[in-house]
mmCIF file with all atom_site columns, C-alpha atoms in Angstrom:
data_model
loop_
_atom_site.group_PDB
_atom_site.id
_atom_site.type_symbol
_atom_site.label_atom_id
_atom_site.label_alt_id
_atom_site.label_comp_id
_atom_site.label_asym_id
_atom_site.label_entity_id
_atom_site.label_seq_id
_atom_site.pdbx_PDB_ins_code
_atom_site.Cartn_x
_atom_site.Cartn_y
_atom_site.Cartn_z
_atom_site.occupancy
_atom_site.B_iso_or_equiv
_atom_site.pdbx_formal_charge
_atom_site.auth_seq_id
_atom_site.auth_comp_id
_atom_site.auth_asym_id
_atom_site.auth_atom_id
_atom_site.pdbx_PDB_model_num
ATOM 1  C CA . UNK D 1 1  ? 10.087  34.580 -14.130 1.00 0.00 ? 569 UNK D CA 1
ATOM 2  C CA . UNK D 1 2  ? 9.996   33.704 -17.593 1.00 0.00 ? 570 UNK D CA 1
ATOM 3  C CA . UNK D 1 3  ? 9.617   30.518 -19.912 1.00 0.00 ? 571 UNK D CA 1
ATOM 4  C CA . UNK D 1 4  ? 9.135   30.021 -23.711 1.00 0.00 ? 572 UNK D CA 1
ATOM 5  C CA . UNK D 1 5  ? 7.018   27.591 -25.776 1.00 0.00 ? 573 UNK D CA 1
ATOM 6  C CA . UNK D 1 6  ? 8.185   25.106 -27.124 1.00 0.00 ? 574 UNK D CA 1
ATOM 7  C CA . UNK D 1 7  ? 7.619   22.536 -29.497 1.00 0.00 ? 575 UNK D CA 1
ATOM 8  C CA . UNK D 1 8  ? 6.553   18.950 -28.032 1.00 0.00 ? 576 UNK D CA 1
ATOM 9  C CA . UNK D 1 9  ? 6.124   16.497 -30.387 1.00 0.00 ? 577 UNK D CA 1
ATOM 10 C CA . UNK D 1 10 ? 3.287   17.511 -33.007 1.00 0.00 ? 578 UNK D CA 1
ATOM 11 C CA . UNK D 1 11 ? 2.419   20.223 -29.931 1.00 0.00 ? 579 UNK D CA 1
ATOM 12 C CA . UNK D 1 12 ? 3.812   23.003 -28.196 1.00 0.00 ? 580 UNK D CA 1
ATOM 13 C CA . UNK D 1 13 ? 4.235   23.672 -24.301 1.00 0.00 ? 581 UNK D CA 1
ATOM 14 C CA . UNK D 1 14 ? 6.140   25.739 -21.609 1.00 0.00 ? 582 UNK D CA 1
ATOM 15 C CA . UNK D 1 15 ? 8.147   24.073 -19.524 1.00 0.00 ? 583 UNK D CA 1
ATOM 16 C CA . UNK D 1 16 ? 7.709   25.413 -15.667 1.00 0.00 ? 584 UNK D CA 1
ATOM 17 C CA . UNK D 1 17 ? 10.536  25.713 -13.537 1.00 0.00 ? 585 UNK D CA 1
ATOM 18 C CA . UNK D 1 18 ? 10.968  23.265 -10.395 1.00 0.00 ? 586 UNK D CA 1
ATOM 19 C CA . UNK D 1 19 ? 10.822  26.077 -8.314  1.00 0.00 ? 587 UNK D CA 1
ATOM 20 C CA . UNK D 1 20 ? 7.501   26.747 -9.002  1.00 0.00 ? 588 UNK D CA 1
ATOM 21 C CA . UNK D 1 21 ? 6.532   23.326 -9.401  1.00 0.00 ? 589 UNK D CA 1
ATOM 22 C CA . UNK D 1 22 ? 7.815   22.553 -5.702  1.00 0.00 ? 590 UNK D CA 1
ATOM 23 C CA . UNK D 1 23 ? 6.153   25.577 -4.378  1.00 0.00 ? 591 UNK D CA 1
ATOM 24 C CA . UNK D 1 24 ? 2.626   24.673 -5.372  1.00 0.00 ? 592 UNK D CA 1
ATOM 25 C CA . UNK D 1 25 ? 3.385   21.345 -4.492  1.00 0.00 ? 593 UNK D CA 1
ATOM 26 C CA . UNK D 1 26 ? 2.964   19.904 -8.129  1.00 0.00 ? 594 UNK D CA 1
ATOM 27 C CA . UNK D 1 27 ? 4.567   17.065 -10.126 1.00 0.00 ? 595 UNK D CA 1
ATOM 28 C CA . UNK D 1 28 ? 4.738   15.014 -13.667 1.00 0.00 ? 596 UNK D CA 1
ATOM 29 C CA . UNK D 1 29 ? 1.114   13.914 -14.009 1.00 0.00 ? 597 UNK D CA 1
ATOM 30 C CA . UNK D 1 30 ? -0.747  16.894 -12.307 1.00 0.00 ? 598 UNK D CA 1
ATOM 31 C CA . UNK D 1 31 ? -3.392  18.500 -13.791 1.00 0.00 ? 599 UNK D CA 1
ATOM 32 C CA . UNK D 1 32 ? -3.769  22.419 -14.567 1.00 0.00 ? 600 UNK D CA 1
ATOM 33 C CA . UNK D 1 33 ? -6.628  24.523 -15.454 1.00 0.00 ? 601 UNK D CA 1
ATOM 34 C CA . UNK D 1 34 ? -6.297  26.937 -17.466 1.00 0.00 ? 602 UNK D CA 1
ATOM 35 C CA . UNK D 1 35 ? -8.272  29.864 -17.260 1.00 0.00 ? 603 UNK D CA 1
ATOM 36 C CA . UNK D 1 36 ? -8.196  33.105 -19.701 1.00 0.00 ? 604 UNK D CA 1
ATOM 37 C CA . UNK D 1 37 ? -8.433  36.309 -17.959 1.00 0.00 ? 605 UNK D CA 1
ATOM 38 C CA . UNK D 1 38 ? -8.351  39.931 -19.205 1.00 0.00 ? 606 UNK D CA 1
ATOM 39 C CA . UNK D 1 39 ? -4.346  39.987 -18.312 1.00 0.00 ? 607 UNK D CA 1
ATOM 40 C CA . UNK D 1 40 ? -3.662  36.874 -19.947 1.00 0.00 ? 608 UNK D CA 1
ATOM 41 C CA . UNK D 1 41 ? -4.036  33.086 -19.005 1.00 0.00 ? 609 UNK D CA 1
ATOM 42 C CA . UNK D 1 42 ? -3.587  31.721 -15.242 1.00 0.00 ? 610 UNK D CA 1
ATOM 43 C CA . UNK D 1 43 ? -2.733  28.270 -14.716 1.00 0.00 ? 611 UNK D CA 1
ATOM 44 C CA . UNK D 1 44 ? -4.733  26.505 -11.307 1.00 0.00 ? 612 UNK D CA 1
ATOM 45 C CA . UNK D 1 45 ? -4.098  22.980 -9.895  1.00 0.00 ? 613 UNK D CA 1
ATOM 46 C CA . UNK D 1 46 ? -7.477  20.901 -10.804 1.00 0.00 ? 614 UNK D CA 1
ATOM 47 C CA . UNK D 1 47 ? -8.603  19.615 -7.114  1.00 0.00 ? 615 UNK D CA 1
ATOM 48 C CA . UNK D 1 48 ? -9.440  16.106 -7.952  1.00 0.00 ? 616 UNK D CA 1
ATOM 49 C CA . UNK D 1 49 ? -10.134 14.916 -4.598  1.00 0.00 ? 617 UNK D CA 1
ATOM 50 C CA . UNK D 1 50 ? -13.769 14.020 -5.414  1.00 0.00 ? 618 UNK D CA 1
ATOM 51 C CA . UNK D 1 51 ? -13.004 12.194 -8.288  1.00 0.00 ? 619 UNK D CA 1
ATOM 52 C CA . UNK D 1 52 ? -9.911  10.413 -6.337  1.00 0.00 ? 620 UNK D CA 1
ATOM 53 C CA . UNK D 1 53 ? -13.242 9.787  -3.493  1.00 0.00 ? 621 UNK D CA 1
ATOM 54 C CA . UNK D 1 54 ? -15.434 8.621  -6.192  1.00 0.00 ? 622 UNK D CA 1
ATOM 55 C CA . UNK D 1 55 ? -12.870 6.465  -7.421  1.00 0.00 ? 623 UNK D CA 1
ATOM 56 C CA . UNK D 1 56 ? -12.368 5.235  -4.242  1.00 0.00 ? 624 UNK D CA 1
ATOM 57 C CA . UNK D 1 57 ? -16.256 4.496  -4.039  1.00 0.00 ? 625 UNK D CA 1
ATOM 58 C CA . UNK D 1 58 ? -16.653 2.699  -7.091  1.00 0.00 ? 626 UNK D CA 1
ATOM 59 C CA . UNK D 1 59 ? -13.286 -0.046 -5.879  1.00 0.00 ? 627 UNK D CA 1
ATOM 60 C CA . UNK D 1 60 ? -15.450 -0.503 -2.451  1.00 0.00 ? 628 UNK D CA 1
ATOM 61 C CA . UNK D 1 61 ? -18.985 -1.089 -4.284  1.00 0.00 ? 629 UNK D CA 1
ATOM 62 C CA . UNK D 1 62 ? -17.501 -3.399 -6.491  1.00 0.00 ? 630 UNK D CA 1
ATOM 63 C CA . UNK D 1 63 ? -15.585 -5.478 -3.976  1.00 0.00 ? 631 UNK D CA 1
ATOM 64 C CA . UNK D 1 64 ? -18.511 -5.807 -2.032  1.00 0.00 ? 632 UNK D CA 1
ATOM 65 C CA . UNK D 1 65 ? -21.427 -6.131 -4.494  1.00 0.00 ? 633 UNK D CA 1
ATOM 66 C CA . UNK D 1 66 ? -23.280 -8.792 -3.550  1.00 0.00 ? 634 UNK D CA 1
ATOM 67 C CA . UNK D 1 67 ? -23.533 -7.241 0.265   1.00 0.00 ? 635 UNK D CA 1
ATOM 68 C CA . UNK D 1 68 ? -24.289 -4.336 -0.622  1.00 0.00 ? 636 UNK D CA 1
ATOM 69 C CA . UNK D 1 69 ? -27.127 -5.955 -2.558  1.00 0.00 ? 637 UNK D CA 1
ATOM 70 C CA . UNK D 1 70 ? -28.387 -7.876 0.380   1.00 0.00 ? 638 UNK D CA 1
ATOM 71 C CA . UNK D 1 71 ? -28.280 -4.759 2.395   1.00 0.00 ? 639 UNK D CA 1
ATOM 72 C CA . UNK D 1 72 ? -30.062 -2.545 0.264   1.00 0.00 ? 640 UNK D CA 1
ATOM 73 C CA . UNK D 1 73 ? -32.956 -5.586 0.140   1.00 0.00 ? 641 UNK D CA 1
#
């Protein structure tokens, strides 16, 4: 399959076709990694599950500050 760059705004992207974006399961807002290898460049999903679980985290402890306070006393 094939794409082209093209220009976005003042920068310039490639547009990936739905059915590759439906079978890896991605959408608008995902994040890629991009990763240079000796054929080219390779495009990976970034697994943000710990920073979605540290997010996560951070909500709780600050909901429940002052008992977690007391606790940790």
């Amino acid at each position: 399959m094939n794409t082209t760059i093209r220009k976005i705004g003042n920068s310039e992207g490639v547009i990936l076709p739905k059915e590759i974006l439906d079978h890896l399961n991605l959408k608008a807002g995902d994040q890629l990694e991009i990763v240079e290898t000796s054929k080219g460049i390779a495009l990976r999903p970034v697994d943000d599950s710990f920073g979605r679980q540290m997010e996560a985290a951070r909500q709780v402890m600050d909901k429940y500050k002052v008992a977690l306070q007391k606790l940790a006393e």
